[in-house]
PDB file of C-alpha atoms in Angstrom:
ATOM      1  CA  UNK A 366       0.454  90.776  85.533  1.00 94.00           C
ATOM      2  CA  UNK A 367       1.506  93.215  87.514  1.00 96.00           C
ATOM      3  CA  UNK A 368       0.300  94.460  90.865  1.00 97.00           C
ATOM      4  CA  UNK A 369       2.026  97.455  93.138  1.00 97.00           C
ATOM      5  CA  UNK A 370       2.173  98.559  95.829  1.00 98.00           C
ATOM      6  CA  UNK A 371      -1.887  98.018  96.180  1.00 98.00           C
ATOM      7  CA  UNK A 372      -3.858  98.801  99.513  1.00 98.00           C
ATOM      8  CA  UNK A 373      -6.966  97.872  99.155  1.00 97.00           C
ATOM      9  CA  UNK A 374     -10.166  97.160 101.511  1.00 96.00           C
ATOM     10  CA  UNK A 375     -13.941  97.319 102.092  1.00 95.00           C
ATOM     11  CA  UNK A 376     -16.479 100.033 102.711  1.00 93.00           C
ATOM     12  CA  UNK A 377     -16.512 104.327 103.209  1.00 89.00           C
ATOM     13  CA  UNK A 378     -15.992 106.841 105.097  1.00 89.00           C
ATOM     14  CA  UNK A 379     -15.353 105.572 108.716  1.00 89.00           C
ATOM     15  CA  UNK A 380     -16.993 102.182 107.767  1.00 92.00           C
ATOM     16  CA  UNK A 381     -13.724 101.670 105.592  1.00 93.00           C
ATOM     17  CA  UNK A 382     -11.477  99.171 106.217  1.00 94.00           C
ATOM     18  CA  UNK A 383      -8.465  98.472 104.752  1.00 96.00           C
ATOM     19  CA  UNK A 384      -7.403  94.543 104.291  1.00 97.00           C
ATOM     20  CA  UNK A 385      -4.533  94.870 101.754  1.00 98.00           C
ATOM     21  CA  UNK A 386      -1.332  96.956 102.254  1.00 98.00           C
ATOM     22  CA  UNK A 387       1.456  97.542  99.975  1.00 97.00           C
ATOM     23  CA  UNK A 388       0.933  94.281  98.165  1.00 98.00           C
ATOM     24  CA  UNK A 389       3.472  94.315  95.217  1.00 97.00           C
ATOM     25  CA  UNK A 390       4.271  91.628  92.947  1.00 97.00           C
ATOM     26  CA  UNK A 391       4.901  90.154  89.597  1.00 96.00           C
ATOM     27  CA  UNK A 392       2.858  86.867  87.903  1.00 96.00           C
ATOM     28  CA  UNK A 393       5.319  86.350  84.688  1.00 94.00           C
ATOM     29  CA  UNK A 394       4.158  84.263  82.008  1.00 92.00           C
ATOM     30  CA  UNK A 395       3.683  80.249  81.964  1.00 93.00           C
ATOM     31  CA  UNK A 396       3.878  80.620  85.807  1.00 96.00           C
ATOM     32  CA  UNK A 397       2.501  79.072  88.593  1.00 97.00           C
ATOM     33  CA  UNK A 398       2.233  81.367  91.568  1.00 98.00           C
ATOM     34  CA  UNK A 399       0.952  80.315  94.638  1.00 97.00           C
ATOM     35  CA  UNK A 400      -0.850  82.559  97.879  1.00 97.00           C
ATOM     36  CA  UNK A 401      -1.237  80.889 100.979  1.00 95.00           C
ATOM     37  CA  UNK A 402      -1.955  82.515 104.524  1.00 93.00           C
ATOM     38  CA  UNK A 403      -4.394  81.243 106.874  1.00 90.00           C
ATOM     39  CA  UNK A 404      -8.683  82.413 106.402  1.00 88.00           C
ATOM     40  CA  UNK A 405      -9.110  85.830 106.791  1.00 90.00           C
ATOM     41  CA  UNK A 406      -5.538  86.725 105.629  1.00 94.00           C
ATOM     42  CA  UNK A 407      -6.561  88.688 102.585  1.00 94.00           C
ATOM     43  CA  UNK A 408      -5.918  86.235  99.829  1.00 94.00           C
ATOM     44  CA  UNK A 409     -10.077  85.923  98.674  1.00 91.00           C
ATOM     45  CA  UNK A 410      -9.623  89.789  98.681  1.00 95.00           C
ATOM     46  CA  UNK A 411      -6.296  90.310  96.352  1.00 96.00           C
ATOM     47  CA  UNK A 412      -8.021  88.093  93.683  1.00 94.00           C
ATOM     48  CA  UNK A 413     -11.279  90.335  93.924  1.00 94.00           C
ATOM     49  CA  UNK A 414      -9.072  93.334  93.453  1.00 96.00           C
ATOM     50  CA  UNK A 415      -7.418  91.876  90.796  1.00 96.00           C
ATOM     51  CA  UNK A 416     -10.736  91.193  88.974  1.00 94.00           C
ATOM     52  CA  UNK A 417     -11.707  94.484  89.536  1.00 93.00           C
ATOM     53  CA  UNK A 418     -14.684  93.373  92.177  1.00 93.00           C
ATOM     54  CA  UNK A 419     -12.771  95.373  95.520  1.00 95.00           C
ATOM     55  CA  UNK A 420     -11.722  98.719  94.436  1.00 94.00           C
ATOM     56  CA  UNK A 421      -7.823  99.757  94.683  1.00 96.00           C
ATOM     57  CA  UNK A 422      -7.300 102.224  97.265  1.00 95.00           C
ATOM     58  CA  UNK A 423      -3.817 103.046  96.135  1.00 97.00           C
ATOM     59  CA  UNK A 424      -1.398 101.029  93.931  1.00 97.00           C
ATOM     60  CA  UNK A 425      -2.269  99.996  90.221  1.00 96.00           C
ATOM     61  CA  UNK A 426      -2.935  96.133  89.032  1.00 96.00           C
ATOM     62  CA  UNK A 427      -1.701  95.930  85.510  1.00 94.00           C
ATOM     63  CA  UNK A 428      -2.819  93.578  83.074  1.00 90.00           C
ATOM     64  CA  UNK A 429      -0.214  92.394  79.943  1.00 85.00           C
ATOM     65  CA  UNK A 430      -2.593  89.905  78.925  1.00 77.00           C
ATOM     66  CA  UNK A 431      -6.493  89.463  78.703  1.00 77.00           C
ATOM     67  CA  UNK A 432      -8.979  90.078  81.501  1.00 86.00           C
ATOM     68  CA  UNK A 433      -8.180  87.852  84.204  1.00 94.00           C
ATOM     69  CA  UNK A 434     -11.109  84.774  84.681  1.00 94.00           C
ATOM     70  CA  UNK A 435     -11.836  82.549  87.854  1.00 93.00           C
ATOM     71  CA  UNK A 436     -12.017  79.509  88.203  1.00 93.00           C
ATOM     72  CA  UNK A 437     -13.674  78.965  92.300  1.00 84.00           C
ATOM     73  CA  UNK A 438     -13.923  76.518  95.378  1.00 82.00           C
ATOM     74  CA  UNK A 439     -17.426  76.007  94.957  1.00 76.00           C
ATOM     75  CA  UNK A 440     -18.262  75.539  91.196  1.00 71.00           C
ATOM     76  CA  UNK A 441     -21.927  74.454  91.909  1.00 73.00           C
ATOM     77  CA  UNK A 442     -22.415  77.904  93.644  1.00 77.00           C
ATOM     78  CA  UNK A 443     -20.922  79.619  90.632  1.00 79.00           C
ATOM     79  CA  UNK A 444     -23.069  77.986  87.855  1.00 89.00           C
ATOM     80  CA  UNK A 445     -26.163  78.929  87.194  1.00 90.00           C
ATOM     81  CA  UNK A 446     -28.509  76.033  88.348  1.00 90.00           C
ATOM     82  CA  UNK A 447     -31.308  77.112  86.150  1.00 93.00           C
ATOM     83  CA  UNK A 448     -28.939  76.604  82.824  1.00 95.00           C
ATOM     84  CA  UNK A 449     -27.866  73.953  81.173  1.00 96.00           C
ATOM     85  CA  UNK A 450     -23.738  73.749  80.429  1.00 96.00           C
ATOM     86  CA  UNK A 451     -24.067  74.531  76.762  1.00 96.00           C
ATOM     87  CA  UNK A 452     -25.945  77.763  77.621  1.00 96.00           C
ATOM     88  CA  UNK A 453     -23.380  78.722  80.550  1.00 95.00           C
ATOM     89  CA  UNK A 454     -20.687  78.295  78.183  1.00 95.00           C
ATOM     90  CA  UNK A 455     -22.055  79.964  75.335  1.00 95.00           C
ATOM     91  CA  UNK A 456     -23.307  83.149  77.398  1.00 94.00           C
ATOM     92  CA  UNK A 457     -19.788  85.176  77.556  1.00 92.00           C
ATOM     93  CA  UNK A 458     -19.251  84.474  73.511  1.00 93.00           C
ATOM     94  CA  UNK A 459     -23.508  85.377  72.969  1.00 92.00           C
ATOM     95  CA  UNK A 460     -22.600  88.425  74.346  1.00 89.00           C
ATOM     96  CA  UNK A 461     -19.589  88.775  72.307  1.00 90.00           C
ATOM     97  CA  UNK A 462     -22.667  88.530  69.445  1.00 90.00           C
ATOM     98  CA  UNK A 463     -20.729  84.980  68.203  1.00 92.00           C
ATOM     99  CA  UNK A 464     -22.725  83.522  66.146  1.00 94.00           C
ATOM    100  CA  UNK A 465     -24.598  80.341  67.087  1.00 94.00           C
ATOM    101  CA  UNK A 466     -22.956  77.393  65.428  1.00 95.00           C
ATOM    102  CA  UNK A 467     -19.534  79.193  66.197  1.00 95.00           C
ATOM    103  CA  UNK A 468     -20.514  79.062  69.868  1.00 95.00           C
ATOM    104  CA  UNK A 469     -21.673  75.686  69.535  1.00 95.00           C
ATOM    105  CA  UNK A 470     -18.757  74.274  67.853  1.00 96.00           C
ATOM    106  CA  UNK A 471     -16.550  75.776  70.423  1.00 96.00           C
ATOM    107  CA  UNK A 472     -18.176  75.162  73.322  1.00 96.00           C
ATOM    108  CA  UNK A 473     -18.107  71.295  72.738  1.00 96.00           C
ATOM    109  CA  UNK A 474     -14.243  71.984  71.429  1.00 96.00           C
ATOM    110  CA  UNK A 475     -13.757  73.639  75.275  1.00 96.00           C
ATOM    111  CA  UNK A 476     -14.864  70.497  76.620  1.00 97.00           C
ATOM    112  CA  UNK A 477     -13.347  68.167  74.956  1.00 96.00           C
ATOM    113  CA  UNK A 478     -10.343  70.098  76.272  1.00 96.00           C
ATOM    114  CA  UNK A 479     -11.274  69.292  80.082  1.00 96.00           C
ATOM    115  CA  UNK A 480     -12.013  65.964  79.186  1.00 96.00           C
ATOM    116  CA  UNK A 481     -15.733  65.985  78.613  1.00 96.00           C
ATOM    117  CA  UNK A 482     -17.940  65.057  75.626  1.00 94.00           C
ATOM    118  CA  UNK A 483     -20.879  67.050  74.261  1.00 94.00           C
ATOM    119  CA  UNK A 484     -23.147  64.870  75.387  1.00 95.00           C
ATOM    120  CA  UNK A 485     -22.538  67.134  78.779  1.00 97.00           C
ATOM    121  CA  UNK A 486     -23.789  70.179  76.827  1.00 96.00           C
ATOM    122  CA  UNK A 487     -27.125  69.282  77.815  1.00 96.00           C
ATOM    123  CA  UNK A 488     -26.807  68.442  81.583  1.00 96.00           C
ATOM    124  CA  UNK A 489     -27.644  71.063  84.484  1.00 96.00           C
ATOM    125  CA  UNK A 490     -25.120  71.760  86.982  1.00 93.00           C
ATOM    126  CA  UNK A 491     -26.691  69.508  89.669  1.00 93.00           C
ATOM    127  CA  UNK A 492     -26.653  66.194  87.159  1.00 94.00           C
ATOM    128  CA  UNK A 493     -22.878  66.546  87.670  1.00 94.00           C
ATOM    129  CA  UNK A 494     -20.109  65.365  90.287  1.00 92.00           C
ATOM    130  CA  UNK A 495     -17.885  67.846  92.241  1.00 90.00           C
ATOM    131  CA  UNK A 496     -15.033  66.809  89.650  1.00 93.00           C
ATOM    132  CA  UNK A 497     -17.149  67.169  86.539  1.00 94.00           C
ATOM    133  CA  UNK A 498     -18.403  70.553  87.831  1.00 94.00           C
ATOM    134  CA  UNK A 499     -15.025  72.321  88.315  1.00 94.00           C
ATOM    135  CA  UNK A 500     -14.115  70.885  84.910  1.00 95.00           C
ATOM    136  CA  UNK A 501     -17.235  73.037  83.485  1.00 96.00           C
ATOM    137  CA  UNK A 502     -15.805  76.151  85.649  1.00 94.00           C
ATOM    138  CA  UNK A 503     -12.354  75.635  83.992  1.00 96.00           C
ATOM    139  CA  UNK A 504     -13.683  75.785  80.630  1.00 96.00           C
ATOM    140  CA  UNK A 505     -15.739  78.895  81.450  1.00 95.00           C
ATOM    141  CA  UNK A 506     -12.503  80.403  82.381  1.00 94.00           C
ATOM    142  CA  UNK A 507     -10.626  79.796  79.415  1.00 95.00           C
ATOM    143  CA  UNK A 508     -13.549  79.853  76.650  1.00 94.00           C
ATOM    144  CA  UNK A 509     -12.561  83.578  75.717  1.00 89.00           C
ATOM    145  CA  UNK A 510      -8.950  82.943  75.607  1.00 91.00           C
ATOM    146  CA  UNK A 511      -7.954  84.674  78.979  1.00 91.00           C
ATOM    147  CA  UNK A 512      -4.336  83.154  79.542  1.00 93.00           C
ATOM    148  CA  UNK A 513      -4.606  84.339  83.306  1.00 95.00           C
ATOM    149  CA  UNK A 514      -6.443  82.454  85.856  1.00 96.00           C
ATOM    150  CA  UNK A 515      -7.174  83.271  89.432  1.00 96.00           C
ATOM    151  CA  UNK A 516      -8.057  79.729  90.680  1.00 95.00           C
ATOM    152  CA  UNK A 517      -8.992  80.445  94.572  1.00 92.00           C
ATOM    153  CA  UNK A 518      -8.846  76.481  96.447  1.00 91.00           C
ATOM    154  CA  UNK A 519     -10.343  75.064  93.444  1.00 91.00           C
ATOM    155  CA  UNK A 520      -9.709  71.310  94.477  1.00 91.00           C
ATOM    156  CA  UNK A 521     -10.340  72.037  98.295  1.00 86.00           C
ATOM    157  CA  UNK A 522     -13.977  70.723  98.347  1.00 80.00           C
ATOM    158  CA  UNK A 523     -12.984  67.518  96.424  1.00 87.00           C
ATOM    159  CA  UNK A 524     -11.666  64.277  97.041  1.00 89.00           C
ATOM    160  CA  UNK A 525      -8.102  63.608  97.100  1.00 89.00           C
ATOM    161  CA  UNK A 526      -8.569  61.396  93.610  1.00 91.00           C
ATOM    162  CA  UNK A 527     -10.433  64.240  92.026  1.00 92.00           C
ATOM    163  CA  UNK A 528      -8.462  66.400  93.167  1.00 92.00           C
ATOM    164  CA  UNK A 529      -5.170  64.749  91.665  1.00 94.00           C
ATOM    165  CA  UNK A 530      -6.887  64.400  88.096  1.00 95.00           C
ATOM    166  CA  UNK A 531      -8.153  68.390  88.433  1.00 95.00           C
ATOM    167  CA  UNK A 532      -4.389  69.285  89.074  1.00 95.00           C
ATOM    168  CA  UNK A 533      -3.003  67.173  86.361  1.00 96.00           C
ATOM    169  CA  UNK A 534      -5.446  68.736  83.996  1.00 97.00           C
ATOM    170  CA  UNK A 535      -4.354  72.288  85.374  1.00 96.00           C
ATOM    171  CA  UNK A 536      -0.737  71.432  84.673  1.00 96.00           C
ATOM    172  CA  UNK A 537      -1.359  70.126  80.995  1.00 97.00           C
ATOM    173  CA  UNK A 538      -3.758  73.269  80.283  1.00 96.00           C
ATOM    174  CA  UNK A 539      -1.017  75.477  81.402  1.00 96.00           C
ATOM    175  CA  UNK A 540       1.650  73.396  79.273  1.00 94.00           C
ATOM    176  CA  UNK A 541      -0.797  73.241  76.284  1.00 94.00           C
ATOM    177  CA  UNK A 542      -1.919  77.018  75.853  1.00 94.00           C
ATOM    178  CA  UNK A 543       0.878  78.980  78.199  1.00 93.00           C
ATOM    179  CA  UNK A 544      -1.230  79.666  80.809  1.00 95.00           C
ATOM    180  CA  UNK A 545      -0.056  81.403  84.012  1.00 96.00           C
ATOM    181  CA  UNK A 546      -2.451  80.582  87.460  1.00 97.00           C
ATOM    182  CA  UNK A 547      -2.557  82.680  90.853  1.00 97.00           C
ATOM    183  CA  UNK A 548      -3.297  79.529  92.842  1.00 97.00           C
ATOM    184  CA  UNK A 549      -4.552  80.490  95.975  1.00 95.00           C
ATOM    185  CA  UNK A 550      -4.657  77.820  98.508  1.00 91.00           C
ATOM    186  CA  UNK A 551      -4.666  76.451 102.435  1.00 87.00           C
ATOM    187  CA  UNK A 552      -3.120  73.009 101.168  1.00 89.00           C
ATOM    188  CA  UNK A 553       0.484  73.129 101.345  1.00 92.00           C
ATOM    189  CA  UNK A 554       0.535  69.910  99.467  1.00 90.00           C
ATOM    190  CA  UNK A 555      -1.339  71.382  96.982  1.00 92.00           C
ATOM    191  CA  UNK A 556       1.015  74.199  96.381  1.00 95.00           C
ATOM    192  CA  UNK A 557       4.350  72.020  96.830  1.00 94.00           C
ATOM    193  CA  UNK A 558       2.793  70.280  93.919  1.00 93.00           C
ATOM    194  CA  UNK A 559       1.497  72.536  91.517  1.00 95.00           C
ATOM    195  CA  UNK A 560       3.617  76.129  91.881  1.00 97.00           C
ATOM    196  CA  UNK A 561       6.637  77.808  90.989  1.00 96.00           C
ATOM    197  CA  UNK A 562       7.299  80.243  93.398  1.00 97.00           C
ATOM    198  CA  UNK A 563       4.969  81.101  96.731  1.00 97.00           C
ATOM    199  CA  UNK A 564       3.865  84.265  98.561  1.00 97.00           C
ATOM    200  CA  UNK A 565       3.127  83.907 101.935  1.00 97.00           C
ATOM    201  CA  UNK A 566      -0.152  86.078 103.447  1.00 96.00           C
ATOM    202  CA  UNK A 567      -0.272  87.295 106.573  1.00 96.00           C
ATOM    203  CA  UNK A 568      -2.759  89.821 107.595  1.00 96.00           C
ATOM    204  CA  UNK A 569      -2.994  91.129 104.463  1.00 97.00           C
ATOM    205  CA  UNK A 570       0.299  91.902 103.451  1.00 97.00           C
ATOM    206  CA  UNK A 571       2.937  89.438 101.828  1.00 97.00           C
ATOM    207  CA  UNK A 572       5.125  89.013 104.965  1.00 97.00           C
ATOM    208  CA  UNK A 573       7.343  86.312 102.468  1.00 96.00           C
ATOM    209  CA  UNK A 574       7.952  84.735  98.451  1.00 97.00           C
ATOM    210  CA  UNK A 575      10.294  82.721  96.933  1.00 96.00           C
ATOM    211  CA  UNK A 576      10.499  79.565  94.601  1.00 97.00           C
ATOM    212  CA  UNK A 577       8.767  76.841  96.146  1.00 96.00           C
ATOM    213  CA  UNK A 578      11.963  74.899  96.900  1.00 95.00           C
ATOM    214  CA  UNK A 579      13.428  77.523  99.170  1.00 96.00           C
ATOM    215  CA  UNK A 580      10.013  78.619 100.922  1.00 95.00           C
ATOM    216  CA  UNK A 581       9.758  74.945 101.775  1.00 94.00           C
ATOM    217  CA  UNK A 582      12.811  74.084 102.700  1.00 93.00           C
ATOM    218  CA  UNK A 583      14.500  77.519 104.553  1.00 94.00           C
ATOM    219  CA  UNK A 584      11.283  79.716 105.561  1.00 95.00           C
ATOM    220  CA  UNK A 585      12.517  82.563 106.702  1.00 95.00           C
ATOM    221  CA  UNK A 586       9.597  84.491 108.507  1.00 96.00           C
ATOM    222  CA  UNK A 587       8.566  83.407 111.649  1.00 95.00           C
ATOM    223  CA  UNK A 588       5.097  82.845 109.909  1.00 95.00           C
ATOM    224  CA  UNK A 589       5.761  80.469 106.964  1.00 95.00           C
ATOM    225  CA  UNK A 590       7.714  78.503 109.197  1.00 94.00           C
ATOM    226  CA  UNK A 591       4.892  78.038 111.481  1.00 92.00           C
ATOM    227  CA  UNK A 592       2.560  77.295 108.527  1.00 91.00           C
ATOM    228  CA  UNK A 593       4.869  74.563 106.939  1.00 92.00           C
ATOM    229  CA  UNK A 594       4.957  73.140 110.793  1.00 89.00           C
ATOM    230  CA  UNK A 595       0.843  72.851 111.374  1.00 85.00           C
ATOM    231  CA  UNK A 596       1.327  70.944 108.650  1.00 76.00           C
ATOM    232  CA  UNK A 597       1.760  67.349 109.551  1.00 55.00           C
ATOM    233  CA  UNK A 598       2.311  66.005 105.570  1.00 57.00           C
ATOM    234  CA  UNK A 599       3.606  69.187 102.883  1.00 51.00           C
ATOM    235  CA  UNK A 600       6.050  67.596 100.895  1.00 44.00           C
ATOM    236  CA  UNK A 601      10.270  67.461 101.736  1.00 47.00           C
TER     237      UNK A 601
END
């Protein structure tokens, strides 16, 4: 994926206001790329304009790949609560006009692959833990063979086990079908952990990137280096 030189904001007229400028960067395959800033930096904003949500006001976001999917922070807000997790997964290939036993049969293959049986087919969203919910959101996000995933803090609202075991089965998903995530998070032991390289967000433009080595260890914008210093425990 490509995105450049993108500007970017909310509303019209003199209601408008912009949040991105001159964002430009590159997401290369089997990558890792990871966005931090602090809230209200524009980082929930890029991945809406890359999904198409926030409309570009200048620039161009170029796809190589599939549609970009999402996996979120909150999976229980994202699933439908009235649904059970066979018909949530099924509804993006139903409307692909798959036939049933084809959805079926690849549904429970999609969660085998996240490390759930069938059996959780038939659940609701709210008969599952936090963990067991963002595995559902991961297989929604790869169930119609997107290779690009936009996963905005999606262990921040779990425990530090869970969120160790959702990471690990990031890493082997990526490994397993070439995957490449934006990874947007606040954690900087999240994204000394899991990324390759790291832009740095500061009201809304990228003020800083590099591979995650060097941003860690020789910041060079006054900014990253007083992010990596609020933080009492990033990795050396």
């Amino acid at each position: 994926m490509e995105v450049r030189h993108v500007c970017a904001g909310y509303g019209r007229g003199r209601k408008y206001r912009r949040v991105l400028f001159d964002v430009d960067f590159s997401l290369y395959g089997g990558e890792i790329l990871g966005l931090v800033g602090e809230s209200g930096c524009g980082k929930s904003t890029l991945s809406k304009t890359i999904l198409g949500f926030v409309s570009v006001e200048s620039g161009q976001v170029i796809h190589h790949t599939s549609r970009p999917q999402m996996v979120f922070q909150d999976p229980f807000g994202s699933l439908n609560p009235g649904k059970r997790v066979g018909w949530i997964l099924e509804e993006p290939l139903r409307m692909q006009k798959i036939p049933a036993a084809a959805r079926r049969e690849k549904a429970e293959a999609m969660l085998a692959k996240v490390g759930l049986d069938k059996s959780f087919l038939e659940r609701y969203p709210r008969d599952l833990s936090g963990g067991q919910r963002q595995r559902v959101s991961i297989a929604i996000s790869l169930i119609q063979g997107s290779q690009l995933i936009l996963a905005d803090e999606p262990v921040s609202a779990l425990d530090v086990t869970i969120q160790r075991q959702i990471m690990e089965l990031m890493l082997a998903l990526q490994e397993e079908l070439g995957l490449s995530y934006l990874f947007i998070s606040h954690d900087l032991d999240v994204i000394y952990q899991m990324c390759d390289r790291v832009m740095v967000m500061q009201e809304g433009r990228v003020i800083e990137e590099g591979d995650v080595e060097r941003i860690f260890e020789e910041p060079r914008h006054p900014y990253t280096r007083s992010l990596l210093a609020a933080s009492l425990s990033y990795a050396q």
